[in-house]
Coordinates of C-alpha atoms in Angstrom, one line a residue:
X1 CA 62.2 85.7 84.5
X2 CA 62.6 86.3 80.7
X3 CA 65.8 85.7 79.3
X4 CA 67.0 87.9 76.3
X5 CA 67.4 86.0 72.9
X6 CA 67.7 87.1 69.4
X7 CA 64.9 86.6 67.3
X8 CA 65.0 83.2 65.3
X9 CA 63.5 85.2 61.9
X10 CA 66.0 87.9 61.2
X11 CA 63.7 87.5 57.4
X12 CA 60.3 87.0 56.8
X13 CA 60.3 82.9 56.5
X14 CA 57.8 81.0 55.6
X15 CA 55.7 80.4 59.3
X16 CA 56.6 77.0 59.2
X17 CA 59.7 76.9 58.4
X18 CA 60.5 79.6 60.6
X19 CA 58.3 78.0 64.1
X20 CA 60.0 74.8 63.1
X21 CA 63.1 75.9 65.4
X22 CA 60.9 76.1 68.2
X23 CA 59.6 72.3 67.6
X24 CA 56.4 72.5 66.1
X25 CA 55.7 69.2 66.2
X26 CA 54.5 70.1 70.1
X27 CA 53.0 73.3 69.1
X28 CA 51.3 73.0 65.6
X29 CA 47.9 73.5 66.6
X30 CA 47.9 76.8 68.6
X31 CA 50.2 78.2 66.0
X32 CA 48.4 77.8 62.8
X33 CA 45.2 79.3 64.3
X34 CA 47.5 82.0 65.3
X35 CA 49.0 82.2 61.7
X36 CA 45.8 82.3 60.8
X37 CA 44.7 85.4 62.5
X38 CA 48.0 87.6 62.0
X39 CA 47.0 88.9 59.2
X40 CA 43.8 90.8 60.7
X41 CA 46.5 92.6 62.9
X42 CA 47.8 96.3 61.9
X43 CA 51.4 96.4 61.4
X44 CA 52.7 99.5 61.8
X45 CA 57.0 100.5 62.9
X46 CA 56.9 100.8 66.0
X47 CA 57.4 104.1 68.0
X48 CA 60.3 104.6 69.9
X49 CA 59.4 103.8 73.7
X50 CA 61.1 105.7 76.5
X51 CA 58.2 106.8 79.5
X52 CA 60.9 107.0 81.8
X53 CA 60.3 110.0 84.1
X54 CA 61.4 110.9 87.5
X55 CA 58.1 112.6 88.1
X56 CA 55.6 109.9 87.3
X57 CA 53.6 108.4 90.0
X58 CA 50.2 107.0 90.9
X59 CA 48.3 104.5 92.6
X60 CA 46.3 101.8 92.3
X61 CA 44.1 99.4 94.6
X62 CA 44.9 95.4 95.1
X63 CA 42.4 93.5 95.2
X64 CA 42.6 89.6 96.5
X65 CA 42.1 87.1 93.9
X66 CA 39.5 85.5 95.9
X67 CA 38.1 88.8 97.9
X68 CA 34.8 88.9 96.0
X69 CA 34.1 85.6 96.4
X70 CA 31.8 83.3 98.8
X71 CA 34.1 81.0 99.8
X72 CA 34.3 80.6 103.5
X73 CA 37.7 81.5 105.0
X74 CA 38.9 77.9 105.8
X75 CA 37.8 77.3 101.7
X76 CA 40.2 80.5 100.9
X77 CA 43.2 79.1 103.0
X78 CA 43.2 75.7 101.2
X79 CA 42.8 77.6 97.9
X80 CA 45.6 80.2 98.6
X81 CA 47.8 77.1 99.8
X82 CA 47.1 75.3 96.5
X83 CA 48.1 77.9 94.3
X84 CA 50.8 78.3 96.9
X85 CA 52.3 74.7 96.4
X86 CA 51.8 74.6 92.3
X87 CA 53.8 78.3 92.2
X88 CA 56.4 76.8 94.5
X89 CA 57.2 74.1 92.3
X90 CA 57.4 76.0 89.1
X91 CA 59.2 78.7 90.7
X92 CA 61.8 76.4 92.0
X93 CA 61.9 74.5 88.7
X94 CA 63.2 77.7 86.8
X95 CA 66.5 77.9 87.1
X96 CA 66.6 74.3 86.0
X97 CA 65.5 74.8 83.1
X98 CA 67.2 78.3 82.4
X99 CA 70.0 77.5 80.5
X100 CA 70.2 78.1 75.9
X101 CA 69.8 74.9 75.6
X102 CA 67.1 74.1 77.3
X103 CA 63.3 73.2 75.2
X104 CA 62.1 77.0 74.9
X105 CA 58.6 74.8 75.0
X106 CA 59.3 73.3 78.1
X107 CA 60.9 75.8 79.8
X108 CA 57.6 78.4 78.9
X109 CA 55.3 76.0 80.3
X110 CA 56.9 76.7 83.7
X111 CA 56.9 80.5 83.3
X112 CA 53.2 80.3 82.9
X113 CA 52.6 78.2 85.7
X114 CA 54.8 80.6 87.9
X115 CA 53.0 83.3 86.9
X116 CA 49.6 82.3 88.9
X117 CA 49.0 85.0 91.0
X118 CA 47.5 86.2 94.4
X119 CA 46.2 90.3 93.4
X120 CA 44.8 91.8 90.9
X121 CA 44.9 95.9 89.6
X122 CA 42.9 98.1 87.5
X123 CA 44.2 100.0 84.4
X124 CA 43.1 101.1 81.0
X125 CA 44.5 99.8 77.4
X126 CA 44.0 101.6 74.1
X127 CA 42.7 104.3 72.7
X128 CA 39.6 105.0 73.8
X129 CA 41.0 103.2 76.8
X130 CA 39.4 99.6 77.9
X131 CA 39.1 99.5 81.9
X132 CA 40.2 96.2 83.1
X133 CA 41.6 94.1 85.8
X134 CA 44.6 92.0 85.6
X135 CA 46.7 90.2 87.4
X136 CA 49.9 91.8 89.6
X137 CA 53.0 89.4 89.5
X138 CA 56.4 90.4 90.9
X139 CA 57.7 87.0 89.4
X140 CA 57.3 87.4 85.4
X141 CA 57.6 90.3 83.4
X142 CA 55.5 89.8 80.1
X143 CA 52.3 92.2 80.4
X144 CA 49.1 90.9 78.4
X145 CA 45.4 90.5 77.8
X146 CA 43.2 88.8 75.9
X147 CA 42.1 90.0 72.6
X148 CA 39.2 90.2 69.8
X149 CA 39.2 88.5 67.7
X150 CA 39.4 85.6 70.3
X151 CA 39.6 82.3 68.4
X152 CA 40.1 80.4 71.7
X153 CA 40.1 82.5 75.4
X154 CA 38.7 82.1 78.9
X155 CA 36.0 83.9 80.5
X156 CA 36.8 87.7 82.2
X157 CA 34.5 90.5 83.4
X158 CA 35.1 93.2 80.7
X159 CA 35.4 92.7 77.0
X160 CA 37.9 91.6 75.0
X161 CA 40.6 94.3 73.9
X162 CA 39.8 94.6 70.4
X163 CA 43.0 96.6 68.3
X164 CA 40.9 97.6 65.3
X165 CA 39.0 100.0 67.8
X166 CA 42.2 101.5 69.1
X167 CA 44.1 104.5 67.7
X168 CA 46.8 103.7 69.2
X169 CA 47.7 100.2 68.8
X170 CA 50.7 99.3 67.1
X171 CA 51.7 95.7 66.1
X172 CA 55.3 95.1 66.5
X173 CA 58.0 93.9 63.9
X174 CA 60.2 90.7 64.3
X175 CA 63.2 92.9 64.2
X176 CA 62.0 95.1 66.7
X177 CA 64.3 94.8 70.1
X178 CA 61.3 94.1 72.3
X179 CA 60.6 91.1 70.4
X180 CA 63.9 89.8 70.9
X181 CA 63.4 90.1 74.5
X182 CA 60.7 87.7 74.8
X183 CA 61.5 84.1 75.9
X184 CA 61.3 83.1 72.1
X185 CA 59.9 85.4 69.9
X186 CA 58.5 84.1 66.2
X187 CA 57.3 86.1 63.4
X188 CA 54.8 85.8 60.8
X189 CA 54.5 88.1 58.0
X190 CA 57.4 90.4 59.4
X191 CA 55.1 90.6 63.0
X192 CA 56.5 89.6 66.2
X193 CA 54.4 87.0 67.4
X194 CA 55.0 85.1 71.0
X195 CA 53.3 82.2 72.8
X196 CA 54.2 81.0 76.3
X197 CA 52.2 77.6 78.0
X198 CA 51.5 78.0 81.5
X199 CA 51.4 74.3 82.6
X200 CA 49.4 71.8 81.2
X201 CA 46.1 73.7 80.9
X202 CA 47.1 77.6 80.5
X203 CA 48.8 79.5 77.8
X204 CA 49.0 82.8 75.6
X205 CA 49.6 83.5 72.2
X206 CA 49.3 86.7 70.1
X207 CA 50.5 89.4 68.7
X208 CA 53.4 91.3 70.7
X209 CA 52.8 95.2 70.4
X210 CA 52.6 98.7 71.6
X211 CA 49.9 100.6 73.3
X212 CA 48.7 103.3 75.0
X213 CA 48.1 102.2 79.0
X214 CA 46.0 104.5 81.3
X215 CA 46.8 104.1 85.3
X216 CA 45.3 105.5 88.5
X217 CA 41.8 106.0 87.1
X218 CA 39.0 104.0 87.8
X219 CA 37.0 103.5 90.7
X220 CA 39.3 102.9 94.5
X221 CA 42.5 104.8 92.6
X222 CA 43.9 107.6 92.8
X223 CA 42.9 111.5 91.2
X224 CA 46.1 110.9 89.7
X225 CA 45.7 110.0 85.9
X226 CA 48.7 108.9 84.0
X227 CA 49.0 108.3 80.4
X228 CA 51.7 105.9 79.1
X229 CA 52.3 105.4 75.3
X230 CA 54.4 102.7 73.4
X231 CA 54.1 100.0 76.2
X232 CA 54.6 96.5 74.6
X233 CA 52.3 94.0 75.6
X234 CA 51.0 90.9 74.6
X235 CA 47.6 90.8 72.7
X236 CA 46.5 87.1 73.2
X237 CA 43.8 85.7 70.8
X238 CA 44.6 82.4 71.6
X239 CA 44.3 81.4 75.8
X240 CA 43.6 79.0 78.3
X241 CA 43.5 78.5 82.4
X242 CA 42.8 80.5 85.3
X243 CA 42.5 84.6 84.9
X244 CA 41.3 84.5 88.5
X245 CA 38.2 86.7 87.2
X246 CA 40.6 89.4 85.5
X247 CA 41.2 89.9 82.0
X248 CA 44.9 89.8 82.0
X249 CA 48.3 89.9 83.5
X250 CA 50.6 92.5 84.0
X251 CA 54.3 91.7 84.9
X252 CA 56.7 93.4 87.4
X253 CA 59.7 91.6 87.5
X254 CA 63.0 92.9 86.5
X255 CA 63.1 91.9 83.1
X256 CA 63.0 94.3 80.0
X257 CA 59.3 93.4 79.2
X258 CA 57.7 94.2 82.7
X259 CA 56.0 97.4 83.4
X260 CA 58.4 98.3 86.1
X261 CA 61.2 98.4 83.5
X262 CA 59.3 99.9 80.5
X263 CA 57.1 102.8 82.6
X264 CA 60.3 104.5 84.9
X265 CA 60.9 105.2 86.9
X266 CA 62.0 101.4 88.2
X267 CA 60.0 101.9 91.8
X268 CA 57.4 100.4 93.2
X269 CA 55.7 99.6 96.4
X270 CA 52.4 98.1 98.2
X271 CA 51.3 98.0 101.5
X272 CA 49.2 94.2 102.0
X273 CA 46.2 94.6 104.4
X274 CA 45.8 91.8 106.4
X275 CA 44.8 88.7 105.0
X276 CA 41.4 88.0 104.8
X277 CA 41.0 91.4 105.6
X278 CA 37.4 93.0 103.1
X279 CA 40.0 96.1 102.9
X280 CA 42.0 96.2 99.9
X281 CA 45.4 96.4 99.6
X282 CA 47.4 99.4 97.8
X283 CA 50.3 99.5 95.0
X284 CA 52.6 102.8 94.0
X285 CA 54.0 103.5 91.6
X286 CA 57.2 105.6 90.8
X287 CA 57.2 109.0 92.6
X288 CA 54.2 107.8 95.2
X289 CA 56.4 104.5 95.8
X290 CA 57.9 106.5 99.2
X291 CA 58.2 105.1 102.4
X292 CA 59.8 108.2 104.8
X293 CA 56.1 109.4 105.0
X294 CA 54.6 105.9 105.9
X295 CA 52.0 106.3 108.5
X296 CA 54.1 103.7 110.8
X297 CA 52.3 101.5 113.4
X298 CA 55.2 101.9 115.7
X299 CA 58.0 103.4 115.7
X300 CA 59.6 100.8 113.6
X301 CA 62.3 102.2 111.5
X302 CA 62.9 101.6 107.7
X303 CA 65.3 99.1 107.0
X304 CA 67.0 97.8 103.4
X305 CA 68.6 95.6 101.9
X306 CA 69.8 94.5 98.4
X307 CA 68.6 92.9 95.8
X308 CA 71.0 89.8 94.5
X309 CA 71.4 89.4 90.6
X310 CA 71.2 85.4 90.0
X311 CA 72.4 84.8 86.8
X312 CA 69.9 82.3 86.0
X313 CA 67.0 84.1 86.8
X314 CA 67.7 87.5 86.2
X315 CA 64.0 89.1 86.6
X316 CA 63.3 87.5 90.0
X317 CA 63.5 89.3 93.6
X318 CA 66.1 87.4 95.5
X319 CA 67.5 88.8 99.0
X320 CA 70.7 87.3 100.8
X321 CA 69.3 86.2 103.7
X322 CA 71.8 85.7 106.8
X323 CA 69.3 83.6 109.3
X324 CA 66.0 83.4 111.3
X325 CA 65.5 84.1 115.3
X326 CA 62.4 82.7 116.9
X327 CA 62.0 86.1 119.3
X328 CA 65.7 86.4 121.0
X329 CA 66.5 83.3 119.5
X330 CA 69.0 82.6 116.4
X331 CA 68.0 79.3 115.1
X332 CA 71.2 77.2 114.4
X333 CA 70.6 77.4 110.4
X334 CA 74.0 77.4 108.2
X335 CA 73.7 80.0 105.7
X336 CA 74.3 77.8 102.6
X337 CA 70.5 76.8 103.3
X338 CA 70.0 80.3 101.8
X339 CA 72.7 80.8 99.2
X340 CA 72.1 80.6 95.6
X341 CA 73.5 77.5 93.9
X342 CA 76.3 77.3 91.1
X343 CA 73.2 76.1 88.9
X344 CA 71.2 78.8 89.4
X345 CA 68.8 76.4 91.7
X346 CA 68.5 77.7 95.9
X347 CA 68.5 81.2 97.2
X348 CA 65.4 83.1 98.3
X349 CA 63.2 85.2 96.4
X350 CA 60.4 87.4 98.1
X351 CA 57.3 87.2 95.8
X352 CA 53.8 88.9 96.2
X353 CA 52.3 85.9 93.8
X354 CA 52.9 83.4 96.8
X355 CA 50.5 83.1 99.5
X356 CA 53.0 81.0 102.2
X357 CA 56.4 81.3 103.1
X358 CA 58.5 78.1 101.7
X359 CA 61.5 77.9 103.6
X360 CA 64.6 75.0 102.9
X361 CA 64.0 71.7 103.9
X362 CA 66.7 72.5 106.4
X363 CA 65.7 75.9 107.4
X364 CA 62.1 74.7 107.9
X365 CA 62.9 71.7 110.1
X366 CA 65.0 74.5 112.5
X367 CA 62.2 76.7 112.8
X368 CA 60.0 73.9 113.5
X369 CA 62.1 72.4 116.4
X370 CA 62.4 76.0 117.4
X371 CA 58.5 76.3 117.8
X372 CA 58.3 72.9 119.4
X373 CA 60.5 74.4 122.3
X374 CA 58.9 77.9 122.8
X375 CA 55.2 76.5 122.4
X376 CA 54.2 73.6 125.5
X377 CA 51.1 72.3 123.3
X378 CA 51.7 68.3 121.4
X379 CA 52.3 69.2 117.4
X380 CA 50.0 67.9 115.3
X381 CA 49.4 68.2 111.2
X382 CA 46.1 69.9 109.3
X383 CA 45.9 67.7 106.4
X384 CA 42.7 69.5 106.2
X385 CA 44.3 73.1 105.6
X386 CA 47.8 70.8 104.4
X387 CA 50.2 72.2 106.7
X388 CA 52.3 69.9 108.9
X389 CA 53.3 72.2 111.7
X390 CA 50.6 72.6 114.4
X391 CA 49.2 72.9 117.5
X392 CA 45.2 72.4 119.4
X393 CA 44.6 75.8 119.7
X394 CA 43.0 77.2 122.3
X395 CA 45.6 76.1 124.8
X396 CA 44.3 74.5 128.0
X397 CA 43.4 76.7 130.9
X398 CA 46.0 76.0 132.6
X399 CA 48.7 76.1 129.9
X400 CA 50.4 79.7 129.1
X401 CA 51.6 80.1 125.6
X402 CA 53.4 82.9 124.1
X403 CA 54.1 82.8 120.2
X404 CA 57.0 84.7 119.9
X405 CA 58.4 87.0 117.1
X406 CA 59.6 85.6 114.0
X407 CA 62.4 87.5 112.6
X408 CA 64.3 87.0 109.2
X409 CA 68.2 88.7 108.8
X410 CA 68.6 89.8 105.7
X411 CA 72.3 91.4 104.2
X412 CA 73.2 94.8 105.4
X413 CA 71.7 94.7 109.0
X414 CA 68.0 94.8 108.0
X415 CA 65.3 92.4 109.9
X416 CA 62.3 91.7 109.1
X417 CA 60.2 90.8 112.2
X418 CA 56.9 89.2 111.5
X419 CA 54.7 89.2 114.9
X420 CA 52.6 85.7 115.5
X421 CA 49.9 87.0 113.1
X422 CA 52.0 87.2 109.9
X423 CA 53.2 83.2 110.5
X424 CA 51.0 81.4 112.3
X425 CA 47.1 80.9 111.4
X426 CA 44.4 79.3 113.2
X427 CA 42.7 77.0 110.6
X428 CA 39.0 77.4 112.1
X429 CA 37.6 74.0 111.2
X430 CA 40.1 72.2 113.2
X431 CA 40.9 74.9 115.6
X432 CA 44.6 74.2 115.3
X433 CA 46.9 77.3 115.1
X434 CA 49.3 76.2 112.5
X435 CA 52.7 77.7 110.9
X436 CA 51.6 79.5 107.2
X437 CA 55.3 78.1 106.0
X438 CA 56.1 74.8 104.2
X439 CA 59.4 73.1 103.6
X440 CA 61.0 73.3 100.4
X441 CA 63.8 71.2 99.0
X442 CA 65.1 74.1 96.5
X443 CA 65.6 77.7 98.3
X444 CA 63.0 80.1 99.7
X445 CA 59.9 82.1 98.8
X446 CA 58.8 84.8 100.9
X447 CA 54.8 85.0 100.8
X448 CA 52.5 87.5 100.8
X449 CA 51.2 86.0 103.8
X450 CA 54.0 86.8 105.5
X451 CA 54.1 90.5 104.2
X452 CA 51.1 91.6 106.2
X453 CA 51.3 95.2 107.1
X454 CA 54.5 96.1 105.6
X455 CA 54.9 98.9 103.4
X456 CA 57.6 97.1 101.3
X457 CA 59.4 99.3 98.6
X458 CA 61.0 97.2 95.4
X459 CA 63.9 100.1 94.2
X460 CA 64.4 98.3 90.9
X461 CA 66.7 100.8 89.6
X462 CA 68.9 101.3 92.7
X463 CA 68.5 97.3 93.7
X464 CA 67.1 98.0 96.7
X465 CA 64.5 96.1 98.9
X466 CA 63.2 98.4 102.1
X467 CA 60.1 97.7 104.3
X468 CA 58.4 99.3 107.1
X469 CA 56.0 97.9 109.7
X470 CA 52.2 100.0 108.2
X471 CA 48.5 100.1 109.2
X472 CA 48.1 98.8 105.2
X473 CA 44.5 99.4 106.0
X474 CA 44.2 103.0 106.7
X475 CA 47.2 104.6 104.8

C-alpha cells in the first residue's frame, strides 16, 4: 500500500523549507508541534536490519475488535458493516490516487482510513519490552504506536511507549532507506520523520525508528518467545481516531515497511473462528504458518493460488478470480468484472480488515438473481442491519429452503467454497436471513466474514495464497 519514494531532504533543511514540498499550508499545525518535539528524540545510525530466518516462528491470539464489548450482536453487525462500508471506499479509492503526482496529503488520508481494522494482537516494544495490543491489517504496511511524550493521542489500555526508557530504541536518519520507503518521509534535524491522516478525524505523526519487538509472549500465546531487533516502526506523538481499544497498528501487507517483509521469513497465516464466536481467533507466524498439519474439518484438501502484483497498489492481496457458482451453479459473470483495470482501479483483494464481502456491481447483481432462483421466499432489504439482499427467515412451514454452497474460482484450479454460514446471516431483530455481501462499483474485497473457518496461508515470499476448510476454534 506504500509506495517507495526518495526522501525530499537528501540535507538537513530548514523544517519549513523542507515540509514545504509536501504543502504545508494543509499540514502546518501537526507539524510544528512535531518539530517541536524532535529534538527530545535520540538519534542514533541506525543498525543494519536483516531478521530474516527460515527457522523463526510463533503465534499469537486475534482478538475481535469488538469481542470485549457489551454490544448486543445485532449492535456488532451494524458496527462491523460500518467499518465495512468506510474501508471499502477508501480501499477502492487507492489506486486512484496512486500515481507521483498525486497530493501525498490527499492520498495519505485514504491510507489511514483503509487501515481501520477488524483484529487486534499482542506483542512487546522496547527494551524492557512494553506489552500491548495493536491492530492486525493485511491492507497497510506501516507498523506504529503511540508515544510519550504524547502532545496530542487517543485513549489505549497500556501506557504510552516512552523511548527514553528503552535501550534499544534507535531514531532513524533521513538518509536511511527505510525512510525512503514511507509514503513521504520528512526530516527534521537529520531524523526521519513521517505523518499519514487517516480520513478526516485520524492521523499519526512521529518519529520513524528501530526497535527491539518481542512476539508470542503474553497471556493466550504461545511458549514460543521470539526476539526481533532493528524493526522500524512509527513512534506517534502526535494522533487522532479510532485505536479500537489497542495502542497501535501493526501492518502486514507486502510493502517494505510491514512486519511480514521486515521479520522473514514472508509467511503468515490465521485461522478466523466463527464470527461472533467468544473464542479467539489465531495468527502464525513464519515456521508455525503451515497448513499440511491443519486439523481439517473434512477432508477438504488444500488448495492455492497466486497472488497478482498490481502495479498501483503493490502491498495489497489481490487474487485473479475466474467466477462464482451458487452450489452446482456457474453464475453467468464475465471475468472483466474481476480483472484489474489499466488504472490500477478493479480487481479483487482478500483482506482480514473487512468484515463483508464487496463484490462488482455486476458480479453482485448475478449472485443476487442466482439466490432469488434457489431460495422460494419474497426478497426484502434490512435497512436496519443495511444490507439489500434478504429473505423472512424462518421460512413458512410449508416452504423447503436449501441455501446452497457459495463457491469462488480462483486462478490455478483452487475453489473456495463458503457453506451458507460464511455468506448469509440472520439479522435477529428483523429475523431476516440476509447475504453478508454488498455491491461495489470498483472491484472486490473478500471479508473476513467470509473467511470463517479457513486456515488461510499468505506465502508472501513465494506469492502464494492457500486455504483449508479448519475447526479455527479448537486448533
Amino acid at each position: 500500500m506504500r509506495r517507495t519514494m526518495e526522501s525530499p531532504c537528501s540535507q538537513p533543511p530548514l523544517p519549513v523549507e523542507c515540509l514545504s514540498r509536501y504543502h504545508r499550508s494543509k499540514m502546518p499545525d501537526l507539524v510544528l508541534l512535531l518539530i517541536l518535539l524532535v529534538p527530545t528524540m535520540s538519534s542514533l545510525p541506525a543498525a543494519h536490519c536483516d531478521n530474516n530466518n527460515d527457522d523463526v516462528g510463533f503465534q499469537l491470539t486475534l482478538t475481535h475488535v469488538d469481542a470485549s464489548t457489551s454490544y448486543t450482536k445485532p449492535q456488532r453487525l451494524r458496527r462491523a458493516i460500518a467499518r465495512s462500508k468506510a474501508r471499502a471506499a477508501a480501499l477502492q479509492s487507492l489506486a486512484a490516487v496512486a500515481s507521483p503526482v498525486v497530493d501525498p496529503i490527499t492520498a495519505a488520508r485514504i491510507l489511514v482510513t483503509a487501515s481501520t481494522g477488524e483484529y487486534v494482537v499482542g506483542l512487546a516494544i522496547g527494551t524492557p519490552p512494553l506489552y500491548y495490543t495493536a491492530i492486525m491489517d493485511t491492507g497497510s504496511d506501516l507498523i506504529w504506536t503511540q508515544c510519550a511524550p504524547c502532545l496530542l493521542c487517543v485513549d489505549q489500555p497500556t501506557p504510552y511507549f516512552d523511548a527514553k526508557r528503552s535501550a534499544t530504541y534507535r531514531a532513524l536518519p533521513c538518509r536511511s532507506p527505510r525512510c525512503g520507503q514511507l509514503t513521504y518521509p520528512a526530516c527534521f534535524q537529520r531524523v526521519c520523520v513521517y505523518q499519514y491522516y487517516y480520513g478526516d478525524t485520524a492521523s499519526t505523526a512521529g518519529v520513524l525508528a528501530n526497535e527491539t519487538f518481542t512476539f508470542g509472549a503474553g497471556a493466550g500465546n504461545s511458549s514460543t518467545k521470539v526476539v526481533a531487533p532493528n524493526i522500524s516502526f512509527g513512534c506517534g506523538s502526535i494522533n487522532a481516531g479510532d485505536l479500537a481499544n489497542s495502542s497501535g497498528m501493526v501492518g502486514f501487507g507486502r510493502g517494505p515497511l510491514s512486519l511480514v517483509s521486515q521479520l522473514g521469513p514472508s509467511r503468515f497465516s490465521y485461522c478466523l473462528t466463527s464470527y461472533l464466536s467468544p473464542t479467539p481467533s489465531r495468527l502464525y507466524f513464519g515456521a508455525f504458518a503451515n497448513l499440511n498439519s491443519t486439523n481439517t474439518s473434512s477432508s477438504s484438501p488444500v488448495q492455492s493460488t497466486p497472488f497478482v502484483v498490481n502495479p498501483a497498489l503493490p502491498s495489497m492481496y489481490f487474487l485473479s478470480l475466474k467466477g462464482i457458482s451458487l452450489g452446482t451453479k456457474r453464475l453467468p459473470i464475465d471475468p472483466v468484472a474481476f480483472a484489474i483495470n489499466d488504472d490500477g482501479t478493479g480487481g479483487v483483494i482478500i483482506d482480514s480488515g473487512t468484515s463483508i464481502t464487496w463484490l462488482q456491481q455486476d458480479a453482485y447483481e448475478a449472485v443476487r438473481r442466482g439466490l432469488l432462483s434457489a431460495i422460494p421466499l419474497p426478497a426484502a432489504n434490512d435497512t436496519d442491519i443495511g444490507l439489500d439482499t434478504c429473505f423472512p427467515w424462518p421460512p413458512p412451514p410449508n416452504v423447503t429452503v436449501t441455501v446452497p454452497d457459495f463457491v469462488f474460482h480462483f486462478d490455478g484450479g483452487a475453489n473456495m467454497t463458503l457453506p451458507p454460514e460464511n455468506y448469509m446471516l440472520i439479522a435477529s431483530t428483523t429475523g431476516y436471513l440476509c447475504l453478508a455481501m454488498a455491491p461495489s462499483g470498483a472491484g472486490t474485497i473478500i471479508g473476513n466474514y467470509q473467511q470463517q473457518n479457513l486456515h488461510v496461508l499468505y506465502d508472501v515470499a513465494n506469492s502464494l495464497l492457500s486455504f483449508v476448510t479448519a475447526p479455527c476454534d479448537i486448533i
